[in-house]
XYZ file of C-alpha atoms in Angstrom:
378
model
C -36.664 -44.654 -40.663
C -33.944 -42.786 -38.528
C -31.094 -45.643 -37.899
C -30.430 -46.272 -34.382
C -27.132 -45.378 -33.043
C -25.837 -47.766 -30.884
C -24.002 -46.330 -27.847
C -20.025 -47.089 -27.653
C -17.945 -48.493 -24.680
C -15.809 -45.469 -23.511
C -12.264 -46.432 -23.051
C -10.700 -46.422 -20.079
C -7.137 -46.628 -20.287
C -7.139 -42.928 -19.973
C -8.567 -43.135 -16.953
C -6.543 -45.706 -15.661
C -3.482 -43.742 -16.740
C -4.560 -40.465 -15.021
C -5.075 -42.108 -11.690
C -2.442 -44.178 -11.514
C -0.126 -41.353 -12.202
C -2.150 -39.615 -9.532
C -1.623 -42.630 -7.165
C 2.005 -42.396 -7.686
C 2.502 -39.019 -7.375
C 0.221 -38.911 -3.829
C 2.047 -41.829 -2.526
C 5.698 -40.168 -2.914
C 4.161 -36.979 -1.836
C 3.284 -38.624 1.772
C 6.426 -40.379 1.946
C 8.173 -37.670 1.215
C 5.804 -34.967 3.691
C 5.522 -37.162 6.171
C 8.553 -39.746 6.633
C 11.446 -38.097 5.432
C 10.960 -34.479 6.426
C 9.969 -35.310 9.630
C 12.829 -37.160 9.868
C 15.734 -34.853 8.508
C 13.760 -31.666 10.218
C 14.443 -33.832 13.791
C 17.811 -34.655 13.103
C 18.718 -30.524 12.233
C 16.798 -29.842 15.665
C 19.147 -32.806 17.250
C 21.992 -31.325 15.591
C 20.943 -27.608 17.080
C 21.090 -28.768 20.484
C 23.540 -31.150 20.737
C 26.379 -30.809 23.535
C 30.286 -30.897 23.227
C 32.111 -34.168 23.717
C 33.708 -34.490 27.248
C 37.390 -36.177 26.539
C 37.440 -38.676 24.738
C 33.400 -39.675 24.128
C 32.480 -40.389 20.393
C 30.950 -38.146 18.351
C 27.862 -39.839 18.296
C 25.330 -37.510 19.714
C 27.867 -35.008 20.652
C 29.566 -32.412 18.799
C 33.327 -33.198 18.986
C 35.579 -30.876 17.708
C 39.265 -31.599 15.931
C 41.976 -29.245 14.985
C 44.248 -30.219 11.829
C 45.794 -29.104 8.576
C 44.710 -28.782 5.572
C 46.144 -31.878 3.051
C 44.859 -30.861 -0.114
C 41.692 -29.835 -2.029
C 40.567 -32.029 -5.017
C 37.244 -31.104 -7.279
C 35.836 -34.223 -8.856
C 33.453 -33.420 -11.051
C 31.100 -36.287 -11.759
C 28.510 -36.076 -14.490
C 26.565 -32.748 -14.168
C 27.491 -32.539 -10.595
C 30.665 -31.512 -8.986
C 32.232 -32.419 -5.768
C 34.401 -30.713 -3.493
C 36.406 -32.615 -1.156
C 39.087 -31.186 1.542
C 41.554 -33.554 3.404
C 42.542 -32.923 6.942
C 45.218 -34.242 8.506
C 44.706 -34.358 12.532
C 47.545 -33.947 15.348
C 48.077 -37.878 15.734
C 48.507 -38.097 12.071
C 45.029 -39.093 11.132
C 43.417 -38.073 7.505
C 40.348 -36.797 7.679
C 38.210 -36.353 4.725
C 34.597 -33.994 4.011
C 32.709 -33.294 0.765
C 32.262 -29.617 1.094
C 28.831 -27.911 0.014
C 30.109 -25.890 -2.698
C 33.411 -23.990 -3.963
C 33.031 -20.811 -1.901
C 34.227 -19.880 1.727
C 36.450 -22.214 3.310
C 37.422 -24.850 0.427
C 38.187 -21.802 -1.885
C 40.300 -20.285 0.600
C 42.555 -22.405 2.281
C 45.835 -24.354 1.281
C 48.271 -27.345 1.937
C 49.503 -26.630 5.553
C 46.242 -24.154 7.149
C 45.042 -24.949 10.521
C 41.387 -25.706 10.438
C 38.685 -27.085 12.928
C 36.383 -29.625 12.088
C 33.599 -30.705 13.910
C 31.942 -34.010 14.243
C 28.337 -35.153 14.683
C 26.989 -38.654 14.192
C 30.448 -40.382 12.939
C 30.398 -37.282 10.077
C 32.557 -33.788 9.429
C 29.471 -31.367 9.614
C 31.155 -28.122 9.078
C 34.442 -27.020 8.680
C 36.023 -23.596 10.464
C 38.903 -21.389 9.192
C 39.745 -18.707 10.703
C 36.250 -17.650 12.097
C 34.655 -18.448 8.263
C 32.647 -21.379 8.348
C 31.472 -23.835 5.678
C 28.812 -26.992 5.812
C 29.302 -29.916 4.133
C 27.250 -31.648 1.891
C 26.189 -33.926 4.969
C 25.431 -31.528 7.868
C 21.540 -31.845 8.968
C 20.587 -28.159 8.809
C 18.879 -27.458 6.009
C 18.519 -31.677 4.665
C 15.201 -31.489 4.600
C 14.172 -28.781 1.685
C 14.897 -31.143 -0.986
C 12.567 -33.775 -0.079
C 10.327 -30.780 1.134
C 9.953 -29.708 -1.870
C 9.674 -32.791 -3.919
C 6.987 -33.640 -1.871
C 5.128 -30.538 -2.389
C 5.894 -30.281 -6.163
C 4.609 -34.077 -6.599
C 1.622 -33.186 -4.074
C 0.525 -30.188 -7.119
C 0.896 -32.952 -9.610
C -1.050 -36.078 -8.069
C -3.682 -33.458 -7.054
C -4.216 -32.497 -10.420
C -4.150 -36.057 -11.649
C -6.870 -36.680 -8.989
C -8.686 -33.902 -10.528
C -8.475 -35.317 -14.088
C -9.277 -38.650 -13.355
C -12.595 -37.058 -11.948
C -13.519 -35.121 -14.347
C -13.100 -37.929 -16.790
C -14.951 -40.259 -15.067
C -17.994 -37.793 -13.726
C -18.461 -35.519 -17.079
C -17.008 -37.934 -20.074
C -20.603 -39.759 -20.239
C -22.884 -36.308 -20.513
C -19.634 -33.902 -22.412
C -18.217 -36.737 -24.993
C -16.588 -33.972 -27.068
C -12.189 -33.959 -26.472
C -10.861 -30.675 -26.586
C -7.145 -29.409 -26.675
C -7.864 -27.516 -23.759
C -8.504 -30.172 -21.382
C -5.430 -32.024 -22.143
C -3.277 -28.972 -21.731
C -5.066 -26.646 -19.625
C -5.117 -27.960 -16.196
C -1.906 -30.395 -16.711
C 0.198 -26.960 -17.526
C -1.585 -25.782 -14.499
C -0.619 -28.562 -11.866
C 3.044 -28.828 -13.630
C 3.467 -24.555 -13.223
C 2.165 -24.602 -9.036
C 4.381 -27.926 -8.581
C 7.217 -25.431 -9.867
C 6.168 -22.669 -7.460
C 6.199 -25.344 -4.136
C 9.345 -26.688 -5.195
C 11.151 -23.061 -5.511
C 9.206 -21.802 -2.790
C 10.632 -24.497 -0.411
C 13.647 -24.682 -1.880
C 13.990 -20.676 -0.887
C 12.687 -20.281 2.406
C 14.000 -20.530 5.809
C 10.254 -22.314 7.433
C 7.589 -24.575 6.634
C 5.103 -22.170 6.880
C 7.003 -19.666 4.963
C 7.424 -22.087 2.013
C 3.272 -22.950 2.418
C 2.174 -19.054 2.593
C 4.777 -18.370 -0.383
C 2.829 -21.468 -2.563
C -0.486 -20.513 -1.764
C 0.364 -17.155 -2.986
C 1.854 -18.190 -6.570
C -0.700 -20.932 -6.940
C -3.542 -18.644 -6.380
C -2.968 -16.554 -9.696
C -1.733 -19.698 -12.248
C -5.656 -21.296 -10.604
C -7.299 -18.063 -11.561
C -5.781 -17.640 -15.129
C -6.367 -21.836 -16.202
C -10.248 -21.290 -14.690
C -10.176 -18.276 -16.941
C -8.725 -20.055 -20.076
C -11.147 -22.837 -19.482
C -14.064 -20.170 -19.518
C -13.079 -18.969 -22.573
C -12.149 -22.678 -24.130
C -15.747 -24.237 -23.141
C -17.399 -22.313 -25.926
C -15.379 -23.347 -28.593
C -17.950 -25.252 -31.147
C -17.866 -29.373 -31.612
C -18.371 -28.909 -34.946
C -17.177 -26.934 -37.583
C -17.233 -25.540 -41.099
C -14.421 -26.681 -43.685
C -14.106 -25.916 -47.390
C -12.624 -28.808 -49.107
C -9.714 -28.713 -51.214
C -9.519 -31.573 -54.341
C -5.745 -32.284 -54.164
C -3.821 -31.699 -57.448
C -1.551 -35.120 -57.639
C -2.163 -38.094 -55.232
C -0.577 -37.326 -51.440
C -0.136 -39.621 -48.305
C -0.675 -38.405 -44.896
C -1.148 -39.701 -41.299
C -4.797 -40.833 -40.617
C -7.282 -43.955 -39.800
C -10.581 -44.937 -40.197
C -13.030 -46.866 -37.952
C -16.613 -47.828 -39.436
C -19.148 -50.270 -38.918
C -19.374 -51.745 -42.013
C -18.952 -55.117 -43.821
C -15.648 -53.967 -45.111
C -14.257 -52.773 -41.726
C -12.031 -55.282 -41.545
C -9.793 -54.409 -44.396
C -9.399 -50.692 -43.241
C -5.903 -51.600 -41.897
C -3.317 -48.755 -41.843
C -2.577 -45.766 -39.807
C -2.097 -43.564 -42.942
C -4.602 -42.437 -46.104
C -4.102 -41.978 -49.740
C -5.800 -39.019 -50.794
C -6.171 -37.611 -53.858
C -8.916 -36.397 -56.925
C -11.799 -38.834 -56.386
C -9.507 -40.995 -54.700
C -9.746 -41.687 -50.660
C -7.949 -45.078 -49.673
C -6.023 -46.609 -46.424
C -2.934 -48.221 -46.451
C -0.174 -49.311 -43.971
C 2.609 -48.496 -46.795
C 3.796 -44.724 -45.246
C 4.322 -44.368 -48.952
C 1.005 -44.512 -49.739
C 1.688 -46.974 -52.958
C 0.820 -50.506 -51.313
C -2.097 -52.871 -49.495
C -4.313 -49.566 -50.734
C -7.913 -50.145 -49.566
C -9.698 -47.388 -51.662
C -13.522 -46.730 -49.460
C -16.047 -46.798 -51.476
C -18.341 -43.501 -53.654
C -20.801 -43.959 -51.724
C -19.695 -42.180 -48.317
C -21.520 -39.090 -47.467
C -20.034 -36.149 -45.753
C -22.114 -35.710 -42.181
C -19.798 -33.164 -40.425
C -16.501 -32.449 -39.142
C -15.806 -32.328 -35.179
C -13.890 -32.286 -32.620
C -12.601 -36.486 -31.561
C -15.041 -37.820 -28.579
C -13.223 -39.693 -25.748
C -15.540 -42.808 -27.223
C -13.427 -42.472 -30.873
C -11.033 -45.565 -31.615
C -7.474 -44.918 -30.874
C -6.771 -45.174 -34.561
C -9.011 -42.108 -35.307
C -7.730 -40.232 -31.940
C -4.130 -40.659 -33.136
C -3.652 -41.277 -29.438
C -1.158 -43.782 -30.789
C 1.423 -40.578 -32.611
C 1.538 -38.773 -29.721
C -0.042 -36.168 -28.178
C 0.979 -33.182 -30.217
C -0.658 -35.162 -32.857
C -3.515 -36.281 -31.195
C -4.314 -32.217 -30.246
C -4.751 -31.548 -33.777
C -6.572 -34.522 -34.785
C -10.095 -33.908 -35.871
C -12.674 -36.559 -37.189
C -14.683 -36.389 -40.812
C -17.812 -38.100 -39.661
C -19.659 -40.088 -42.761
C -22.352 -42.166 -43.976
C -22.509 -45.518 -46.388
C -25.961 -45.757 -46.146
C -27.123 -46.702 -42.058
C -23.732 -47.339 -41.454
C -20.965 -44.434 -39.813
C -18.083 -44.476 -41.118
C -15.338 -42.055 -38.856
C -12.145 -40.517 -40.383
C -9.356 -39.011 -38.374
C -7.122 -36.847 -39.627
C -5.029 -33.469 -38.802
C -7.021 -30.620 -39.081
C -4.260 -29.315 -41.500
C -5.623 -32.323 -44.187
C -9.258 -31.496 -43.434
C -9.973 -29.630 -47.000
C -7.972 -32.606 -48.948
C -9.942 -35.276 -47.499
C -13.474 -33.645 -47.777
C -12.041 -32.416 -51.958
C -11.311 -36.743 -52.184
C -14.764 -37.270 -51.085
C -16.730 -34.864 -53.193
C -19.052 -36.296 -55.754
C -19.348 -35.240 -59.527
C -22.275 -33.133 -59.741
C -24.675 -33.517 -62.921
C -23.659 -31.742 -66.193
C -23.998 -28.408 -65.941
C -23.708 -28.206 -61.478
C -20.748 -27.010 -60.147
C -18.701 -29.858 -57.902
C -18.835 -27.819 -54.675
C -22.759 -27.496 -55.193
C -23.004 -31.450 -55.261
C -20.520 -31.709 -52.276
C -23.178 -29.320 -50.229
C -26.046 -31.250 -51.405
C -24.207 -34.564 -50.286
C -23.119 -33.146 -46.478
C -27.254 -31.418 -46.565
C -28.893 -35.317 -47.273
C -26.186 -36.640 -44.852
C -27.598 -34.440 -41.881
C -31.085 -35.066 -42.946
């Protein structure tokens, strides 16, 4: 009689972790879109049209003009970013002081004792002229709202394509259980490359729609070539063939085990002993302590690809992902019970060589070790 397999709970903290990074992303996005662009793209039009001060109004939504000298320069630098400040000092003796927008024009031409003309909007210097050359400071209105432009756009890629993977993990997990490289890497690389392309694009251009036409245009090919690479990536087998490999001396190396056995209990450790007839867990990453050695009588099913439904100790979602990329699982059999090994794919051959069983005088080892995985699929 066939033993029934009993169906296992899929996690879902993968799930939960792809939309709330999704939800988080989206959320900035439309703060970002649609409260603070709005807002810095009407203050740049409000700064466009504004009118001249008449005597002695404040600068408030006037431009007001003010002729000085130049004090001094000073460059602070401050961490990885570098300011550029110029003093002013006005006719009645006032200081006035600006954080210029970068070292160039004005601030890299002038000295102590130049006459320059500053002009004020909202309480704030907003750009600086000398001698017909002028120079915006790091607070004038113009051209405030690319930043959070593209922010907004770059995190808009990225929730979208947590959106997408949340989805897809939800809708095809249950019928596709296999977990492949490719859809961990494939359409994250994807999102994170066209989230690059908004940023630059509206980081570059002049217009909204400019920066919008400009995206569509780079996202259109990095879409084209990760629907290709998942073509290509969907016909990669779940299971495959490995020859094992009886290691010489006794090694230790990342792995776990997850079976449904009376002994289950005791398989505590994320790493495995492995070694000539010799297959045991252990916490000890030296491989010499609190060894649990599994029993003889495990036969070799098949190797495959992990399955979203895998333990996170056999996933080796718990070392990372690099790790958990090349993470395979050794799936075996002590009599109706399975017994799952994870392991890098690199190890494969040394734990299938720890599991191989004598053969009978006279029968080559690898013979018995086929005859073992052949009964084991039967």
């Amino acid at each position: 009689m066939t033993p029934t397999r009993r169906r296992r709970r899929r996690r879902r903290h993968p799930v939960r972790s792809a939309a709330a990074a999704a939800l988080v992303c989206l959320l900035a996005a439309l703060f970002l879109l649609f409260v603070t662009v709005p807002g810095k793209r009407a203050d740049s039009r409000a700064f466009a049209t504004a009118p001249a001060c008449v005597g002695d109004e404040p600068a408030l939504e006037c431009r007001k003009t003010i002729e000085g000298a130049v004090k001094g320069t000073e460059t602070v630098p401050r961490g990885k970013t570098t300011h550029y400040w110029l003093t002013i000092t006005g006719r009645g003796g006032d200081t006035h002081r600006a954080e210029m927008d970068g070292p160039s024009s004005v601030y890299g031409r002038v000295r102590p004792g130049d006459r320059v003309k500053a002009t004020y909007w909202r309480g704030k210097i907003r750009f600086v002229d000398f001698r017909g050359t002028v120079q915006l400071t790091a607070d004038q209105p113009k051209d405030a709202y690319r930043l959070p432009f593209a922010g907004g756009l770059g995190l808009l890629a990225l929730g979208g394509t947590f959106a997408w993977l949340t989805y897809w993990m939800v809708r095809q997990v249950g019928s596709h259980p296999a977990r492949y490289a490719w859809q961990a890497t494939v359409l994250p690389c994807a999102g994170v490359l066209i989230g690059v392309v908004a940023f630059v694009a509206a980081m570059v251009t002049d217009t909204v729609p400019t920066a919008l036409v400009l995206t569509g245009a780079g996202a259109l090919p990095v879409v084209l070539g990760a629907l290709w690479r998942i073509r290509v990536r969907r016909r990669q087998a779940e299971e495959f063939e490995v020859a094992p490999v009886v290691p010489e001396r006794e090694e230790c190396i990342e792995g776990g085990v997850a079976a449904r056995t009376p002994y289950r209990g005791e398989l505590i450790g994320p790493y495995l002993v492995v070694g000539p007839g010799l297959l045991a867990v252990t916490p000890d990453p030296e491989g010499r302590a609190l060894r649990r050695v599994l029993p003889r009588t495990l036969v070799v099913e098949r190797v495959r690809v992990p399955y979203w439904s895998d333990p996170s100790g056999v996933t080796a979602e718990t070392r990372g992902w690099r790790k958990a990329l090349r993470q395979v699982v050794v799936v075996c059999r002590d009599g109706a019970d399975e017994v799952l090994i994870g392991v890098q794919r690199k190890h494969v051959p040394w734990v299938l060589g720890a599991l191989r069983r004598p053969g009978p005088a006279g029968e080559p080892q690898g013979a018995a070790a086929s005859e073992g995985r052949a009964q084991g699929r039967r």
